[in-house]
mmCIF file of C-alpha atoms in Angstrom:
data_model
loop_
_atom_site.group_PDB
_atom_site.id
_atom_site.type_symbol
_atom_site.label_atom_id
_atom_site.label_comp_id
_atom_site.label_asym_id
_atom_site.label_seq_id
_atom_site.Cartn_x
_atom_site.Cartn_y
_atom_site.Cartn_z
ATOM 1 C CA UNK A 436 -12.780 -19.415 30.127
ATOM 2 C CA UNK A 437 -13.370 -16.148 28.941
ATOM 3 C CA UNK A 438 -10.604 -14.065 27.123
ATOM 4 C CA UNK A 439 -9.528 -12.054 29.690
ATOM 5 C CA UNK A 440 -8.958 -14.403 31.755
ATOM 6 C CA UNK A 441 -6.420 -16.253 29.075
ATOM 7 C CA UNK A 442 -4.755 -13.156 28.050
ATOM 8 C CA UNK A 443 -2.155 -10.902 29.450
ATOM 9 C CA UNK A 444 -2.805 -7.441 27.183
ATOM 10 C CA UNK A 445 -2.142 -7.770 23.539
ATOM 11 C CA UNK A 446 -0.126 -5.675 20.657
ATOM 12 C CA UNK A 447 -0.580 -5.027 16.817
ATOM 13 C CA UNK A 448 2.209 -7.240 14.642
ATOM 14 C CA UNK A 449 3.492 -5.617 11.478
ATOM 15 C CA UNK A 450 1.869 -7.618 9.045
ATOM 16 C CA UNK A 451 -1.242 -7.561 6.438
ATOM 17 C CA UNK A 452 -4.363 -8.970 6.018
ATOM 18 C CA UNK A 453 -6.184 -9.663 2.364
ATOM 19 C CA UNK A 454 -9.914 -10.798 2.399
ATOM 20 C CA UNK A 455 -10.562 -13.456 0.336
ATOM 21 C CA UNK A 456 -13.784 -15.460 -0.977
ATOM 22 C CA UNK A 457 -16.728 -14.674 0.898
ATOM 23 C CA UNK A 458 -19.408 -17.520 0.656
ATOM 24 C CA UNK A 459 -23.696 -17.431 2.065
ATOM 25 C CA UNK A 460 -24.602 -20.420 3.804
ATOM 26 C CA UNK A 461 -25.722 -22.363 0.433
ATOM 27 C CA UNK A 462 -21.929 -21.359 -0.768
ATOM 28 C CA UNK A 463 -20.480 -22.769 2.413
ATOM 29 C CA UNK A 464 -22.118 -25.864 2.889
ATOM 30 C CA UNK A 465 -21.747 -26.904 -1.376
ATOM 31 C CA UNK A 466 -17.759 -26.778 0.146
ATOM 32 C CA UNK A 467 -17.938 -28.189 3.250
ATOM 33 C CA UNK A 468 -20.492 -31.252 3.953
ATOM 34 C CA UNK A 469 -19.994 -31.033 7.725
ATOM 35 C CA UNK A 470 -20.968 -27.160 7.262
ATOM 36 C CA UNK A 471 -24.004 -28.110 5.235
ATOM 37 C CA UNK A 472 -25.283 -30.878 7.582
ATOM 38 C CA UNK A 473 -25.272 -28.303 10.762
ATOM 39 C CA UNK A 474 -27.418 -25.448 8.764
ATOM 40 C CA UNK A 475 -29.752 -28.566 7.583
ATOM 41 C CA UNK A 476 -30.194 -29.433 10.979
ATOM 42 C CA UNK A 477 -30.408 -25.670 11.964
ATOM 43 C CA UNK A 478 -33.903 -25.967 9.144
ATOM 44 C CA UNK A 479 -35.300 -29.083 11.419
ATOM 45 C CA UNK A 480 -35.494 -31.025 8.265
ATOM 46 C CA UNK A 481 -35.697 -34.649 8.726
ATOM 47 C CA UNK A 482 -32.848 -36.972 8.999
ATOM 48 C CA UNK A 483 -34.032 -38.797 5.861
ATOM 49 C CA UNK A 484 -34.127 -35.258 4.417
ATOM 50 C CA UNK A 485 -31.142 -34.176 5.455
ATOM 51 C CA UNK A 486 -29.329 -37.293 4.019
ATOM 52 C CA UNK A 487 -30.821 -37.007 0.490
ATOM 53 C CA UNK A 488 -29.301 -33.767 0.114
ATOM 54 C CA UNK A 489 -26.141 -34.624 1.195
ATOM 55 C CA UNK A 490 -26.144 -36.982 -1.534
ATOM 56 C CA UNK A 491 -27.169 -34.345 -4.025
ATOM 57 C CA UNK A 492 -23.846 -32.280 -2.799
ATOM 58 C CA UNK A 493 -21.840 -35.276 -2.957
ATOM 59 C CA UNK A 494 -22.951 -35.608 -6.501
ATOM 60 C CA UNK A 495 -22.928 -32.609 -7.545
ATOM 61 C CA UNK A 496 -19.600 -31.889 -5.906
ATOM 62 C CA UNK A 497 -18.614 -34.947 -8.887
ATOM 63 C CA UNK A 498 -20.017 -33.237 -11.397
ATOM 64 C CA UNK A 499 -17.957 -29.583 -10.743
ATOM 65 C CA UNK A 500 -14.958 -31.834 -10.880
ATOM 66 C CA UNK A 501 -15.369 -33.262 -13.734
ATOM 67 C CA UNK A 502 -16.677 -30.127 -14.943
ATOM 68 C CA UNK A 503 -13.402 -28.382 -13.601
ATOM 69 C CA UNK A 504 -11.371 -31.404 -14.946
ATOM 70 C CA UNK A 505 -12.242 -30.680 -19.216
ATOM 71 C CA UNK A 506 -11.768 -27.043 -18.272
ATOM 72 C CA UNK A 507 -8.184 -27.369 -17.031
ATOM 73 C CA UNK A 508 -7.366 -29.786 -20.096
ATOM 74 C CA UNK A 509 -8.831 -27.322 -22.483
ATOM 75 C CA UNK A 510 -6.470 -24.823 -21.166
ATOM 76 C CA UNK A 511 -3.619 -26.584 -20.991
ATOM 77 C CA UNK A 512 -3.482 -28.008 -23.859
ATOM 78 C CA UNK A 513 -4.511 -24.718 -25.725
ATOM 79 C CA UNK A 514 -3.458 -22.082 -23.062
ATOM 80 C CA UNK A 515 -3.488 -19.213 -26.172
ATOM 81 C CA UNK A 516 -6.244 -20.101 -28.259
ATOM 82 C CA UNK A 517 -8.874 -21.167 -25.709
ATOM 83 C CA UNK A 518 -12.197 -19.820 -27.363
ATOM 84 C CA UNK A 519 -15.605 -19.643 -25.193
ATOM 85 C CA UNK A 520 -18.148 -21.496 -27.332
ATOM 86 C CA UNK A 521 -21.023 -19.293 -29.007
ATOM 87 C CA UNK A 522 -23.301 -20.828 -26.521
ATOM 88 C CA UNK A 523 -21.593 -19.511 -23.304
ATOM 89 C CA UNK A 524 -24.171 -21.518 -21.306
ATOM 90 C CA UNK A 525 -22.066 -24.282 -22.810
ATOM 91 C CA UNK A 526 -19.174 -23.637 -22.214
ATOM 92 C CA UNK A 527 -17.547 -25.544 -19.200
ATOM 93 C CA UNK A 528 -17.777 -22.222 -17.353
ATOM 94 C CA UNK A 529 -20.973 -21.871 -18.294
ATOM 95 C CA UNK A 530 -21.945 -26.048 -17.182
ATOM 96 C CA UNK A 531 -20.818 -25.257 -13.909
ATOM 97 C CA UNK A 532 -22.594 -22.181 -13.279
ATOM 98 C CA UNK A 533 -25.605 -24.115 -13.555
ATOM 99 C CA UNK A 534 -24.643 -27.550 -11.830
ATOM 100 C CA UNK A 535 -24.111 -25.378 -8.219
ATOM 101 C CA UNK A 536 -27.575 -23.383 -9.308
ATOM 102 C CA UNK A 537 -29.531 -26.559 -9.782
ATOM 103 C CA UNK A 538 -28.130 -27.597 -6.250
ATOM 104 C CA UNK A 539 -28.519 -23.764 -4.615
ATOM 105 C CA UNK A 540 -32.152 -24.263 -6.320
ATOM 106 C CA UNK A 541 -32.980 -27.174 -4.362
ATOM 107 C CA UNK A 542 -32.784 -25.062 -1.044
ATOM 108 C CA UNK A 543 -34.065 -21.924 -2.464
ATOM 109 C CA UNK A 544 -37.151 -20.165 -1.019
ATOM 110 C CA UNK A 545 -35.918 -19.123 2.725
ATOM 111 C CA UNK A 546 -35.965 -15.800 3.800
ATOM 112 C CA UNK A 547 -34.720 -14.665 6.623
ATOM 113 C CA UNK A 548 -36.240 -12.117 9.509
ATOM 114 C CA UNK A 549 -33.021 -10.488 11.922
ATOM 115 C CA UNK A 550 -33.496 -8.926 15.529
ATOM 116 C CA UNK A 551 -31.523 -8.171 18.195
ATOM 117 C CA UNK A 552 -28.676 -7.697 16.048
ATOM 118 C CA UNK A 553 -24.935 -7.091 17.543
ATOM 119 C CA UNK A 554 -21.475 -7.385 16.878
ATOM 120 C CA UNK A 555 -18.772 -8.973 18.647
ATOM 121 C CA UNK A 556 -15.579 -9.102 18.256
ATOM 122 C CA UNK A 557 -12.894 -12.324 18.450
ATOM 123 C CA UNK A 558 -9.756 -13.796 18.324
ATOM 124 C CA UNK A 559 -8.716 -15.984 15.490
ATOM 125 C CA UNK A 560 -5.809 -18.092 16.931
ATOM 126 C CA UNK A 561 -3.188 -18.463 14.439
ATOM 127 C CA UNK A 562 0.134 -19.892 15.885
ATOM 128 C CA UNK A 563 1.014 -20.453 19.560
ATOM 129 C CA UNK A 564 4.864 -19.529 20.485
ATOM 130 C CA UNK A 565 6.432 -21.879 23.329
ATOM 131 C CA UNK A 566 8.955 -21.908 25.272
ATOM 132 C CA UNK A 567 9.407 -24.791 28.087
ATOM 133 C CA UNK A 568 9.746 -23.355 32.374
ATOM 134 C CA UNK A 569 12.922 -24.222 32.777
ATOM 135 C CA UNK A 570 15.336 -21.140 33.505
ATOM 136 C CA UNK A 571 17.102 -20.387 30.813
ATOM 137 C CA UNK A 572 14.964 -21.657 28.081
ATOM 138 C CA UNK A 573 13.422 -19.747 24.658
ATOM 139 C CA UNK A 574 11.842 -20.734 21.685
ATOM 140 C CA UNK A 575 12.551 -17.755 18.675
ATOM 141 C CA UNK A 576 12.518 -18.144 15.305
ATOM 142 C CA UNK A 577 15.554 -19.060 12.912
ATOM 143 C CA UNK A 578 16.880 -15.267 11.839
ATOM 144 C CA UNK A 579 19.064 -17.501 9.110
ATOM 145 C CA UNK A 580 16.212 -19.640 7.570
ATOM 146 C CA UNK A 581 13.339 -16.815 7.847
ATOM 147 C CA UNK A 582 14.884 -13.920 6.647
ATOM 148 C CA UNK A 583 13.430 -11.936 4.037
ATOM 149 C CA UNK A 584 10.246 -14.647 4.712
ATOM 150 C CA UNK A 585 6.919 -13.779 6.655
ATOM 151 C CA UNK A 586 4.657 -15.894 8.702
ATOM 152 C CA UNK A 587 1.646 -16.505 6.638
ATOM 153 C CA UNK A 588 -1.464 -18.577 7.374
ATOM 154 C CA UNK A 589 -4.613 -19.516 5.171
ATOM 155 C CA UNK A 590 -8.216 -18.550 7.454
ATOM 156 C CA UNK A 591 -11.421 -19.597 6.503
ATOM 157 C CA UNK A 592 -14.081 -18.573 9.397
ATOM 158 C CA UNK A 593 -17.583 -20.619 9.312
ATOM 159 C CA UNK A 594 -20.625 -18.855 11.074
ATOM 160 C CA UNK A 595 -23.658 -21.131 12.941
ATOM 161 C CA UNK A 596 -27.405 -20.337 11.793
ATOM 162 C CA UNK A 597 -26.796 -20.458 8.275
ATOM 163 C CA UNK A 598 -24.385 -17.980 8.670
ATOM 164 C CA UNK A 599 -21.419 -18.420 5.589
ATOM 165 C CA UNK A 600 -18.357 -18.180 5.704
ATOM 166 C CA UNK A 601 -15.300 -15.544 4.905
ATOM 167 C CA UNK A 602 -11.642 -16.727 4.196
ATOM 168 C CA UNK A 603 -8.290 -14.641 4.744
ATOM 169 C CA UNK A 604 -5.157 -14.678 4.031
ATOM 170 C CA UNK A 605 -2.822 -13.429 6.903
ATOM 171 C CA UNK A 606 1.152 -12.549 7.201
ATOM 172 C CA UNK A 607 2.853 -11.539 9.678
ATOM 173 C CA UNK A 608 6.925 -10.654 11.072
ATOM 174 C CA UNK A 609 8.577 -13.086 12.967
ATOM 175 C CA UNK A 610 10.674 -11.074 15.016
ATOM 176 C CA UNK A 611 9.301 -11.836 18.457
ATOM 177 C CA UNK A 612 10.423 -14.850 21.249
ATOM 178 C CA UNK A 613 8.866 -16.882 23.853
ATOM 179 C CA UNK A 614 11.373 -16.662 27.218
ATOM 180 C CA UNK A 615 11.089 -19.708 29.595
ATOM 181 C CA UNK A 616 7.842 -20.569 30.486
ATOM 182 C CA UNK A 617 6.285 -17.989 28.016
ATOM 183 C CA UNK A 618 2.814 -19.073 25.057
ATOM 184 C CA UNK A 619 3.171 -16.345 23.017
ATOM 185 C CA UNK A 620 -0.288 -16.242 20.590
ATOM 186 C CA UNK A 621 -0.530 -14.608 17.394
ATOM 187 C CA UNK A 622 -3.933 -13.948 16.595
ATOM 188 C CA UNK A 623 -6.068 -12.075 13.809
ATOM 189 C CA UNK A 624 -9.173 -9.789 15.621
ATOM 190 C CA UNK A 625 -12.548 -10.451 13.529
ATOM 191 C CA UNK A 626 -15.863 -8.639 13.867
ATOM 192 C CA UNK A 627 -18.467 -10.867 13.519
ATOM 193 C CA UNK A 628 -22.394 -9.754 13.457
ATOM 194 C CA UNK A 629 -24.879 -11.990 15.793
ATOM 195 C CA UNK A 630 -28.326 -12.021 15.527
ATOM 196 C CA UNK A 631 -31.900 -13.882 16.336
ATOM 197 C CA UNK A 632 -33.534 -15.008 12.632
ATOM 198 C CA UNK A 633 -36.643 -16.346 11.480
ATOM 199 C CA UNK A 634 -36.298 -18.605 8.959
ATOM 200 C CA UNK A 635 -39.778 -17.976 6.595
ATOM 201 C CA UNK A 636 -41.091 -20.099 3.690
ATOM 202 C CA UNK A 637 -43.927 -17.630 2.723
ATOM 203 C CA UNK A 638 -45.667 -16.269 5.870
ATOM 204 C CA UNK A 639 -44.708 -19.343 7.894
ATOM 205 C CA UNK A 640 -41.987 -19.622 10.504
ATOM 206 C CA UNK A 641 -40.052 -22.867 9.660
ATOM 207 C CA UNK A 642 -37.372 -22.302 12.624
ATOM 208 C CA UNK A 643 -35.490 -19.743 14.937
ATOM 209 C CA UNK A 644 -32.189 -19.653 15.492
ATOM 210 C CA UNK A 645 -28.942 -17.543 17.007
ATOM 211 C CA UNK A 646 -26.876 -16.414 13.278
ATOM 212 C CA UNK A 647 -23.313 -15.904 14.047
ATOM 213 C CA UNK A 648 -22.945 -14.165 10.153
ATOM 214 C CA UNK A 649 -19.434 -15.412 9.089
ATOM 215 C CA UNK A 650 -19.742 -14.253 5.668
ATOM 216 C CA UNK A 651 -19.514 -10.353 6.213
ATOM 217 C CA UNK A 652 -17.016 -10.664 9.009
ATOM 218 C CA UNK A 653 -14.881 -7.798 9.179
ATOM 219 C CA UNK A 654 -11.039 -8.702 10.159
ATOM 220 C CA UNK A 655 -8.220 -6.302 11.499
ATOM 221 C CA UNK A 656 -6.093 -4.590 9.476
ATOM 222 C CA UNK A 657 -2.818 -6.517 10.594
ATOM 223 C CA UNK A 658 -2.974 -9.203 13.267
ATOM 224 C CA UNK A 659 -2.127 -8.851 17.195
ATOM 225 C CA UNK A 660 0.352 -10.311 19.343
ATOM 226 C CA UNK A 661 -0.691 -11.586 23.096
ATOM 227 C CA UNK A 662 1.244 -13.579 26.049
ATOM 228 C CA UNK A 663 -0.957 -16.233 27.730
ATOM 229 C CA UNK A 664 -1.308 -15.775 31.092
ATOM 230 C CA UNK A 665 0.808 -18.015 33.485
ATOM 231 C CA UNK A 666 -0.447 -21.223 34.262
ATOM 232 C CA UNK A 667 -2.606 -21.392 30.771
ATOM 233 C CA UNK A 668 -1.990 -23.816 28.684
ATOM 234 C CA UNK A 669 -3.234 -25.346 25.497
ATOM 235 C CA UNK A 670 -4.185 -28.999 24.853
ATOM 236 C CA UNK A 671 -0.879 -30.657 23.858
ATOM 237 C CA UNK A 672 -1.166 -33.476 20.399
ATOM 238 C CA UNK A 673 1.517 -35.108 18.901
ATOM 239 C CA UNK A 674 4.933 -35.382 19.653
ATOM 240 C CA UNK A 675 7.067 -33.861 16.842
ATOM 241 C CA UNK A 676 10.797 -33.665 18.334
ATOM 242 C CA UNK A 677 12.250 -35.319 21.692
ATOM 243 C CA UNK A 678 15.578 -33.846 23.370
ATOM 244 C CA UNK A 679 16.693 -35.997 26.341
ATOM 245 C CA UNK A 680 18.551 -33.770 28.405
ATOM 246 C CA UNK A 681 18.173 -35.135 31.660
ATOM 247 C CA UNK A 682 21.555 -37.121 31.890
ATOM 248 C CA UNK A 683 22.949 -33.217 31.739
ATOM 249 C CA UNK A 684 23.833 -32.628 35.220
ATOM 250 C CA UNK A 685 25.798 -28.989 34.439
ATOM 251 C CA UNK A 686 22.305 -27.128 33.573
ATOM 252 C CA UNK A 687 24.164 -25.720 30.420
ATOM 253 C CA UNK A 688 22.417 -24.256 27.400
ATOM 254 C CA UNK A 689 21.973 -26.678 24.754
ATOM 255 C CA UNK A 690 20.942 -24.949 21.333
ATOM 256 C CA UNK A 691 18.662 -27.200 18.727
ATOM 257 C CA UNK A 692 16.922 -25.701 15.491
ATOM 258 C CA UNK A 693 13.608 -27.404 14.647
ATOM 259 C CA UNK A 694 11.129 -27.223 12.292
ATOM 260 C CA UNK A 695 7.122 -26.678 11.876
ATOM 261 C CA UNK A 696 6.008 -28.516 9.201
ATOM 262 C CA UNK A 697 3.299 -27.158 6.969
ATOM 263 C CA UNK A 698 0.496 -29.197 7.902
ATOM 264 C CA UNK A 699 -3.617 -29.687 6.985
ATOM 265 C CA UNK A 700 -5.691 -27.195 8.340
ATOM 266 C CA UNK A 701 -7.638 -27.786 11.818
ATOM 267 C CA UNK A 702 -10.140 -26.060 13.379
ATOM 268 C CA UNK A 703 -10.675 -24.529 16.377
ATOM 269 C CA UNK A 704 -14.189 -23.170 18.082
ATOM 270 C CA UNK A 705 -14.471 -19.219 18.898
ATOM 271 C CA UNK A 706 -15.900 -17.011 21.062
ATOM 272 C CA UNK A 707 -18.981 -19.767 22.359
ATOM 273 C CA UNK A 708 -19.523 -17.200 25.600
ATOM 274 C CA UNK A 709 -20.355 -14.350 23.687
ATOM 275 C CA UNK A 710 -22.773 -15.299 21.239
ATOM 276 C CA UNK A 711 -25.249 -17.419 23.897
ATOM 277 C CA UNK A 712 -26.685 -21.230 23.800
ATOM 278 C CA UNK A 713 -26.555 -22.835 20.191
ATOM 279 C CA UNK A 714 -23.874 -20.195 18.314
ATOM 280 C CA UNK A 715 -20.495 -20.970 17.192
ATOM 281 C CA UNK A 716 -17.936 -19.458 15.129
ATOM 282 C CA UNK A 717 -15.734 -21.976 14.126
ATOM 283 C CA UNK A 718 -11.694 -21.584 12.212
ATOM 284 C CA UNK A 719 -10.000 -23.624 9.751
ATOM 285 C CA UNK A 720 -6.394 -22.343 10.140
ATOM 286 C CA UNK A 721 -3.543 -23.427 7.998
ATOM 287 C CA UNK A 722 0.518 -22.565 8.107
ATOM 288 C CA UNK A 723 1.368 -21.831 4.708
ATOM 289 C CA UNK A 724 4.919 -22.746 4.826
ATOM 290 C CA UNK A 725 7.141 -24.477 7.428
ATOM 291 C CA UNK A 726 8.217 -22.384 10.276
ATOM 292 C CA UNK A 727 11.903 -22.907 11.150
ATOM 293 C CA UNK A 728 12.588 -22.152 15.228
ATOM 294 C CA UNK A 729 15.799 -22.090 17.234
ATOM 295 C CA UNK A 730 15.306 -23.363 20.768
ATOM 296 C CA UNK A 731 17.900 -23.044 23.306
ATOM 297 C CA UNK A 732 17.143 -25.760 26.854
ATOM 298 C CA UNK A 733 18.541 -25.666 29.981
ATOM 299 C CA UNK A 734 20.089 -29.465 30.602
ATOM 300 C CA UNK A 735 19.071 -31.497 33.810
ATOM 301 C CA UNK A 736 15.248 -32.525 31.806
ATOM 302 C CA UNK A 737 13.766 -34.382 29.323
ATOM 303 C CA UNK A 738 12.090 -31.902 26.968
ATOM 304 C CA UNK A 739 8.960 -33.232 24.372
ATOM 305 C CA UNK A 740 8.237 -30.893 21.492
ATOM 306 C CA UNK A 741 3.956 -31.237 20.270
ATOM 307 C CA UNK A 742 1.845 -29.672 18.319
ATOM 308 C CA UNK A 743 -1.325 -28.620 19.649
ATOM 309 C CA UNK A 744 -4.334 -31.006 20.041
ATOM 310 C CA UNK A 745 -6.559 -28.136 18.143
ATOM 311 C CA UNK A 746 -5.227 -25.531 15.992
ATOM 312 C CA UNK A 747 -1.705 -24.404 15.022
ATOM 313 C CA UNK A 748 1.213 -24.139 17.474
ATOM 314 C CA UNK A 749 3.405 -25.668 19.971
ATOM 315 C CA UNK A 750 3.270 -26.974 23.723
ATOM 316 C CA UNK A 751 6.043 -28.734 25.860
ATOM 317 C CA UNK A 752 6.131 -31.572 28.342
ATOM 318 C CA UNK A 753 8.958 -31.820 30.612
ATOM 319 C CA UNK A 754 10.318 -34.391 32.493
ATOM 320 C CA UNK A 755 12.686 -33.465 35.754
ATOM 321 C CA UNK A 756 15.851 -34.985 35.871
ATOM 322 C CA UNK A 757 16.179 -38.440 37.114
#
């Protein structure tokens, strides 16, 4: 479904946005096997191929912790008088810097050939604000438990055709609500570049593909604020609070605080239509703190309180009274 379509206008949110690591597609997949797998496939290497190098990250992936292990101990146990040795090339800095060249090596040799560049711009979906249809009903959150907090959220964007990735780190005010029957989506707006390349090993074509170039993406300067359009809904997952209300026959108000736990990140697909047959953009978003809501539901139903199947956010099921 395309965006406008899902969307009923939009609004800037007071709030800030801080670029973080940006990594090329050799950066990206060393962190992220399923990552490196896709741009492997993306070279038409062979499955045997394919699986001997993602042994060599797995390994090497060992090694960098290890690595990263002596480091810490070193400067923990000697925080003030940590000295570099002579040799910096031995020095566990110095180690690692050539255990992720040795793997970048291994891959080395592509370059690539761009046309029919453009940009694009997306939405980032970072928390989903529901409130159930029932008259009467909100979601809003806690004015005693998140004041003098923000909302804050931990973005990493990975591109398709060897394109990287970029992450962010993204806060924003709380002072909005979801009336009844209202998905209110915060979002952070990311430019993105998109573009044919020839992947060449000398003078020879080894592939084409669609790049969707994650690793200069270019976010907003503070993220947006939009209201779903009625009758849109996102994928409800697990069940997280229950409030049986149906045996309340006055239809009064009944007020419950509940809270968001931090959880892992998940991640969500972007923007497919846009970029044509074979591109994705694709999200890791994670809360970075619990989000405490008040919710106020009309009695007369059965209300069930989820998180969403994909991404961060909530959804409602309701049961009618009996």
């Amino acid at each position: 479904m395309a965006e406008d379509e899902l969307y009923a206008g939009a609004e800037p949110l007071t709030g800030q946005v801080r670029v973080g690591e940006r990594r090329n597609w050799l950066e990206a997949g060393l962190a992220d096997a399923a990552v490196l797998e896709a741009d492997l496939a993306t070279l038409e290497l062979s499955t045997s191929q394919i699986k001997a190098i993602l042994r060599e990250r797995q390994q090497t992936q060992a090694q960098l912790a290890e690595i990263t292990y002596v480091l810490e101990q070193e400067l923990w146990d000697d925080d003030d008088n940590y000295d570099e040795p002579a040799d910096a090339w031995e020095s566990p800095f110095g180690k690692r810097r050539t255990v992720k060249q040795r793997f970048f090596d291994r891959l080395a040799g592509r370059r690539f050939v761009y046309s029919d560049v453009t940009e694009h711009e997306v939405r980032v979906p970072l928390f989903l604000l529901a409130a159930p249809e029932p008259a009467g009903c909100s979601a809003t959150f806690s004015q005693d438990v998140m004041a003098g907090r923000a909302l804050a959220w931990n973005v990493t964007l990975f591109g398709s055709g060897l394109g990287g990735s970029s992450s962010f780190r993204v806060t924003s005010t709380w002072k909005f609500q979801a009336s009844a029957g209202d998905s209110k989506q915060v979002f952070l707006p990311v430019t993105v570049t998109v573009a044919t390349v020839r992947v060449m090993v000398g003078e020879r074509v080894v592939t084409t593909t669609r790049q969707v170039v994650a690793s200069d993406a270019t976010p907003a300067k503070q993220p947006g604020l939009t209201l779903l359009r009625p009758g849109v809904q996102e994928p409800a997952g697990e069940v997280i609070c229950e409030y049986p209300l149906a045996g309340d026959t006055t239809g009064a108000i009944a007020t419950y605080g509940a809270t968001y736990a931090r959880t892992s990140s998940g991640r969500v697909e972007l923007g497919a239509e846009a970029f044509g047959v074979g591109a994705t953009l694709s999200a890791d978003v994670s809360c970075d703190q619990a989000i405490a809501l008040d919710l106020e539901l009309r009695g007369g139903h059965d209300y069930s309180l989820h998180r969403l199947r994909s991404g961060q956010g909530m959804a409602w099921s309701v049961a009618r009274e009996r």
